[in-house]
Amino acid sequence: LGEQSKGGDKSSSANMLLGVFMCIASLLCGSLNLALAGVLGETKLNVYDTVAYMAIPATLFLLPIALTLEKPVPGQWPKVFGKEKMTDYEILAGVWSLNKTTINWLVLSGVFSF
């Protein structure tokens, strides 16, 4: 909005609106978290249990974004993959086809994070 009045492009205006929307969504989610914590009271879960119970909902929430949102591929990777824009899943599948050991290290690091 500020850039556009100075003659900026529309993409910076769209990015600023997205940022404002995400800030508002963050505030709403934080408020919901506090409200639920007040209603549910104190839980007897340790840190590891809390992380384990939140992993599945977080994955399900982010899965549509990882499967559908295309982003520019940085550096020389467009030459390797043959595409300028890819989803996270396409990048993961491309890395799997190029070097399976890298993905094995990724999975192993997830196991050791617990």
C-alpha positions as protocol buffer text, in pm:
chain_id: "A"
residue {
  index: 1
  type: LEU
  ca { x: 0 y: 0 z: 0 }
}
residue {
  index: 2
  type: GLY
  ca { x: 277 y: 243 z: 91 }
}
residue {
  index: 3
  type: GLU
  ca { x: 494 y: 129 z: -200 }
}
residue {
  index: 4
  type: GLN
  ca { x: 204 y: 143 z: -442 }
}
residue {
  index: 5
  type: SER
  ca { x: 133 y: 507 z: -363 }
}
residue {
  index: 6
  type: LYS
  ca { x: 496 y: 581 z: -446 }
}
residue {
  index: 7
  type: GLY
  ca { x: 469 y: 397 z: -775 }
}
residue {
  index: 8
  type: GLY
  ca { x: 571 y: 49 z: -649 }
}
residue {
  index: 9
  type: ASP
  ca { x: 459 y: -269 z: -817 }
}
residue {
  index: 10
  type: LYS
  ca { x: 146 y: -465 z: -729 }
}
residue {
  index: 11
  type: SER
  ca { x: 337 y: -771 z: -610 }
}
residue {
  index: 12
  type: SER
  ca { x: 487 y: -578 z: -317 }
}
residue {
  index: 13
  type: SER
  ca { x: 138 y: -462 z: -226 }
}
residue {
  index: 14
  type: ALA
  ca { x: 9 y: -819 z: -242 }
}
residue {
  index: 15
  type: ASN
  ca { x: 301 y: -936 z: -27 }
}
residue {
  index: 16
  type: MET
  ca { x: 227 y: -670 z: 232 }
}
residue {
  index: 17
  type: LEU
  ca { x: -140 y: -769 z: 243 }
}
residue {
  index: 18
  type: LEU
  ca { x: -38 y: -1133 z: 284 }
}
residue {
  index: 19
  type: GLY
  ca { x: 191 y: -1033 z: 570 }
}
residue {
  index: 20
  type: VAL
  ca { x: -87 y: -837 z: 742 }
}
residue {
  index: 21
  type: PHE
  ca { x: -325 y: -1131 z: 697 }
}
residue {
  index: 22
  type: MET
  ca { x: -71 y: -1373 z: 846 }
}
residue {
  index: 23
  type: CYS
  ca { x: -11 y: -1143 z: 1145 }
}
residue {
  index: 24
  type: ILE
  ca { x: -384 y: -1126 z: 1214 }
}
residue {
  index: 25
  type: ALA
  ca { x: -414 y: -1505 z: 1175 }
}
residue {
  index: 26
  type: SER
  ca { x: -124 y: -1548 z: 1417 }
}
residue {
  index: 27
  type: LEU
  ca { x: -295 y: -1327 z: 1673 }
}
residue {
  index: 28
  type: LEU
  ca { x: -620 y: -1520 z: 1636 }
}
residue {
  index: 29
  type: CYS
  ca { x: -443 y: -1856 z: 1674 }
}
residue {
  index: 30
  type: GLY
  ca { x: -258 y: -1731 z: 1982 }
}
residue {
  index: 31
  type: SER
  ca { x: -585 y: -1613 z: 2134 }
}
residue {
  index: 32
  type: LEU
  ca { x: -745 y: -1948 z: 2061 }
}
residue {
  index: 33
  type: ASN
  ca { x: -448 y: -2123 z: 2220 }
}
residue {
  index: 34
  type: LEU
  ca { x: -486 y: -1917 z: 2538 }
}
residue {
  index: 35
  type: ALA
  ca { x: -861 y: -1975 z: 2546 }
}
residue {
  index: 36
  type: LEU
  ca { x: -820 y: -2350 z: 2507 }
}
residue {
  index: 37
  type: ALA
  ca { x: -546 y: -2359 z: 2770 }
}
residue {
  index: 38
  type: GLY
  ca { x: -780 y: -2184 z: 3012 }
}
residue {
  index: 39
  type: VAL
  ca { x: -1069 y: -2418 z: 2937 }
}
residue {
  index: 40
  type: LEU
  ca { x: -869 y: -2740 z: 2939 }
}
residue {
  index: 41
  type: GLY
  ca { x: -660 y: -2649 z: 3241 }
}
residue {
  index: 42
  type: GLU
  ca { x: -315 y: -2783 z: 3308 }
}
residue {
  index: 43
  type: THR
  ca { x: -219 y: -3103 z: 3133 }
}
residue {
  index: 44
  type: LYS
  ca { x: 23 y: -3355 z: 3273 }
}
residue {
  index: 45
  type: LEU
  ca { x: 214 y: -3402 z: 2947 }
}
residue {
  index: 46
  type: ASN
  ca { x: 589 y: -3359 z: 2931 }
}
residue {
  index: 47
  type: VAL
  ca { x: 762 y: -3175 z: 2649 }
}
residue {
  index: 48
  type: TYR
  ca { x: 815 y: -3485 z: 2433 }
}
residue {
  index: 49
  type: ASP
  ca { x: 452 y: -3591 z: 2456 }
}
residue {
  index: 50
  type: THR
  ca { x: 336 y: -3242 z: 2361 }
}
residue {
  index: 51
  type: VAL
  ca { x: 563 y: -3238 z: 2055 }
}
residue {
  index: 52
  type: ALA
  ca { x: 448 y: -3585 z: 1952 }
}
residue {
  index: 53
  type: TYR
  ca { x: 79 y: -3495 z: 1986 }
}
residue {
  index: 54
  type: MET
  ca { x: 123 y: -3174 z: 1784 }
}
residue {
  index: 55
  type: ALA
  ca { x: 324 y: -3334 z: 1502 }
}
residue {
  index: 56
  type: ILE
  ca { x: 25 y: -3496 z: 1329 }
}
residue {
  index: 57
  type: PRO
  ca { x: -204 y: -3187 z: 1336 }
}
residue {
  index: 58
  type: ALA
  ca { x: 82 y: -2964 z: 1219 }
}
residue {
  index: 59
  type: THR
  ca { x: 160 y: -3204 z: 934 }
}
residue {
  index: 60
  type: LEU
  ca { x: -204 y: -3222 z: 828 }
}
residue {
  index: 61
  type: PHE
  ca { x: -233 y: -2842 z: 841 }
}
residue {
  index: 62
  type: LEU
  ca { x: 80 y: -2785 z: 629 }
}
residue {
  index: 63
  type: LEU
  ca { x: 31 y: -3073 z: 385 }
}
residue {
  index: 64
  type: PRO
  ca { x: -199 y: -2886 z: 141 }
}
residue {
  index: 65
  type: ILE
  ca { x: 49 y: -2599 z: 128 }
}
residue {
  index: 66
  type: ALA
  ca { x: 343 y: -2833 z: 63 }
}
residue {
  index: 67
  type: LEU
  ca { x: 153 y: -3011 z: -214 }
}
residue {
  index: 68
  type: THR
  ca { x: 4 y: -2714 z: -398 }
}
residue {
  index: 69
  type: LEU
  ca { x: 199 y: -2390 z: -342 }
}
residue {
  index: 70
  type: GLU
  ca { x: 464 y: -2341 z: -609 }
}
residue {
  index: 71
  type: LYS
  ca { x: 769 y: -2131 z: -527 }
}
residue {
  index: 72
  type: PRO
  ca { x: 1067 y: -2020 z: -736 }
}
residue {
  index: 73
  type: VAL
  ca { x: 1353 y: -2269 z: -723 }
}
residue {
  index: 74
  type: PRO
  ca { x: 1674 y: -2087 z: -616 }
}
residue {
  index: 75
  type: GLY
  ca { x: 2022 y: -2090 z: -763 }
}
residue {
  index: 76
  type: GLN
  ca { x: 2117 y: -2342 z: -1030 }
}
residue {
  index: 77
  type: TRP
  ca { x: 1845 y: -2590 z: -929 }
}
residue {
  index: 78
  type: PRO
  ca { x: 1606 y: -2489 z: -1211 }
}
residue {
  index: 79
  type: LYS
  ca { x: 1863 y: -2632 z: -1454 }
}
residue {
  index: 80
  type: VAL
  ca { x: 1881 y: -2957 z: -1254 }
}
residue {
  index: 81
  type: PHE
  ca { x: 1506 y: -3000 z: -1212 }
}
residue {
  index: 82
  type: GLY
  ca { x: 1406 y: -2842 z: -1543 }
}
residue {
  index: 83
  type: LYS
  ca { x: 1143 y: -2617 z: -1383 }
}
residue {
  index: 84
  type: GLU
  ca { x: 1151 y: -2259 z: -1256 }
}
residue {
  index: 85
  type: LYS
  ca { x: 873 y: -2308 z: -996 }
}
residue {
  index: 86
  type: MET
  ca { x: 807 y: -2619 z: -788 }
}
residue {
  index: 87
  type: THR
  ca { x: 611 y: -2730 z: -485 }
}
residue {
  index: 88
  type: ASP
  ca { x: 786 y: -2862 z: -175 }
}
residue {
  index: 89
  type: TYR
  ca { x: 672 y: -3213 z: -262 }
}
residue {
  index: 90
  type: GLU
  ca { x: 815 y: -3187 z: -615 }
}
residue {
  index: 91
  type: ILE
  ca { x: 1148 y: -3070 z: -472 }
}
residue {
  index: 92
  type: LEU
  ca { x: 1149 y: -3359 z: -224 }
}
residue {
  index: 93
  type: ALA
  ca { x: 1068 y: -3608 z: -501 }
}
residue {
  index: 94
  type: GLY
  ca { x: 1338 y: -3453 z: -723 }
}
residue {
  index: 95
  type: VAL
  ca { x: 1600 y: -3482 z: -451 }
}
residue {
  index: 96
  type: TRP
  ca { x: 1490 y: -3843 z: -390 }
}
residue {
  index: 97
  type: SER
  ca { x: 1546 y: -3923 z: -757 }
}
residue {
  index: 98
  type: LEU
  ca { x: 1890 y: -3756 z: -755 }
}
residue {
  index: 99
  type: ASN
  ca { x: 2026 y: -3877 z: -421 }
}
residue {
  index: 100
  type: LYS
  ca { x: 1833 y: -4114 z: -193 }
}
residue {
  index: 101
  type: THR
  ca { x: 2097 y: -4086 z: 81 }
}
residue {
  index: 102
  type: THR
  ca { x: 2007 y: -3722 z: 139 }
}
residue {
  index: 103
  type: ILE
  ca { x: 1644 y: -3812 z: 206 }
}
residue {
  index: 104
  type: ASN
  ca { x: 1754 y: -4098 z: 434 }
}
residue {
  index: 105
  type: TRP
  ca { x: 1953 y: -3845 z: 642 }
}
residue {
  index: 106
  type: LEU
  ca { x: 1644 y: -3622 z: 650 }
}
residue {
  index: 107
  type: VAL
  ca { x: 1427 y: -3906 z: 784 }
}
residue {
  index: 108
  type: LEU
  ca { x: 1696 y: -4009 z: 1033 }
}
residue {
  index: 109
  type: SER
  ca { x: 1722 y: -3655 z: 1168 }
}
residue {
  index: 110
  type: GLY
  ca { x: 1344 y: -3659 z: 1224 }
}
residue {
  index: 111
  type: VAL
  ca { x: 1375 y: -3981 z: 1422 }
}
residue {
  index: 112
  type: PHE
  ca { x: 1656 y: -3839 z: 1637 }
}
residue {
  index: 113
  type: SER
  ca { x: 1463 y: -3518 z: 1702 }
}
residue {
  index: 114
  type: PHE
  ca { x: 1263 y: -3711 z: 1960 }
}
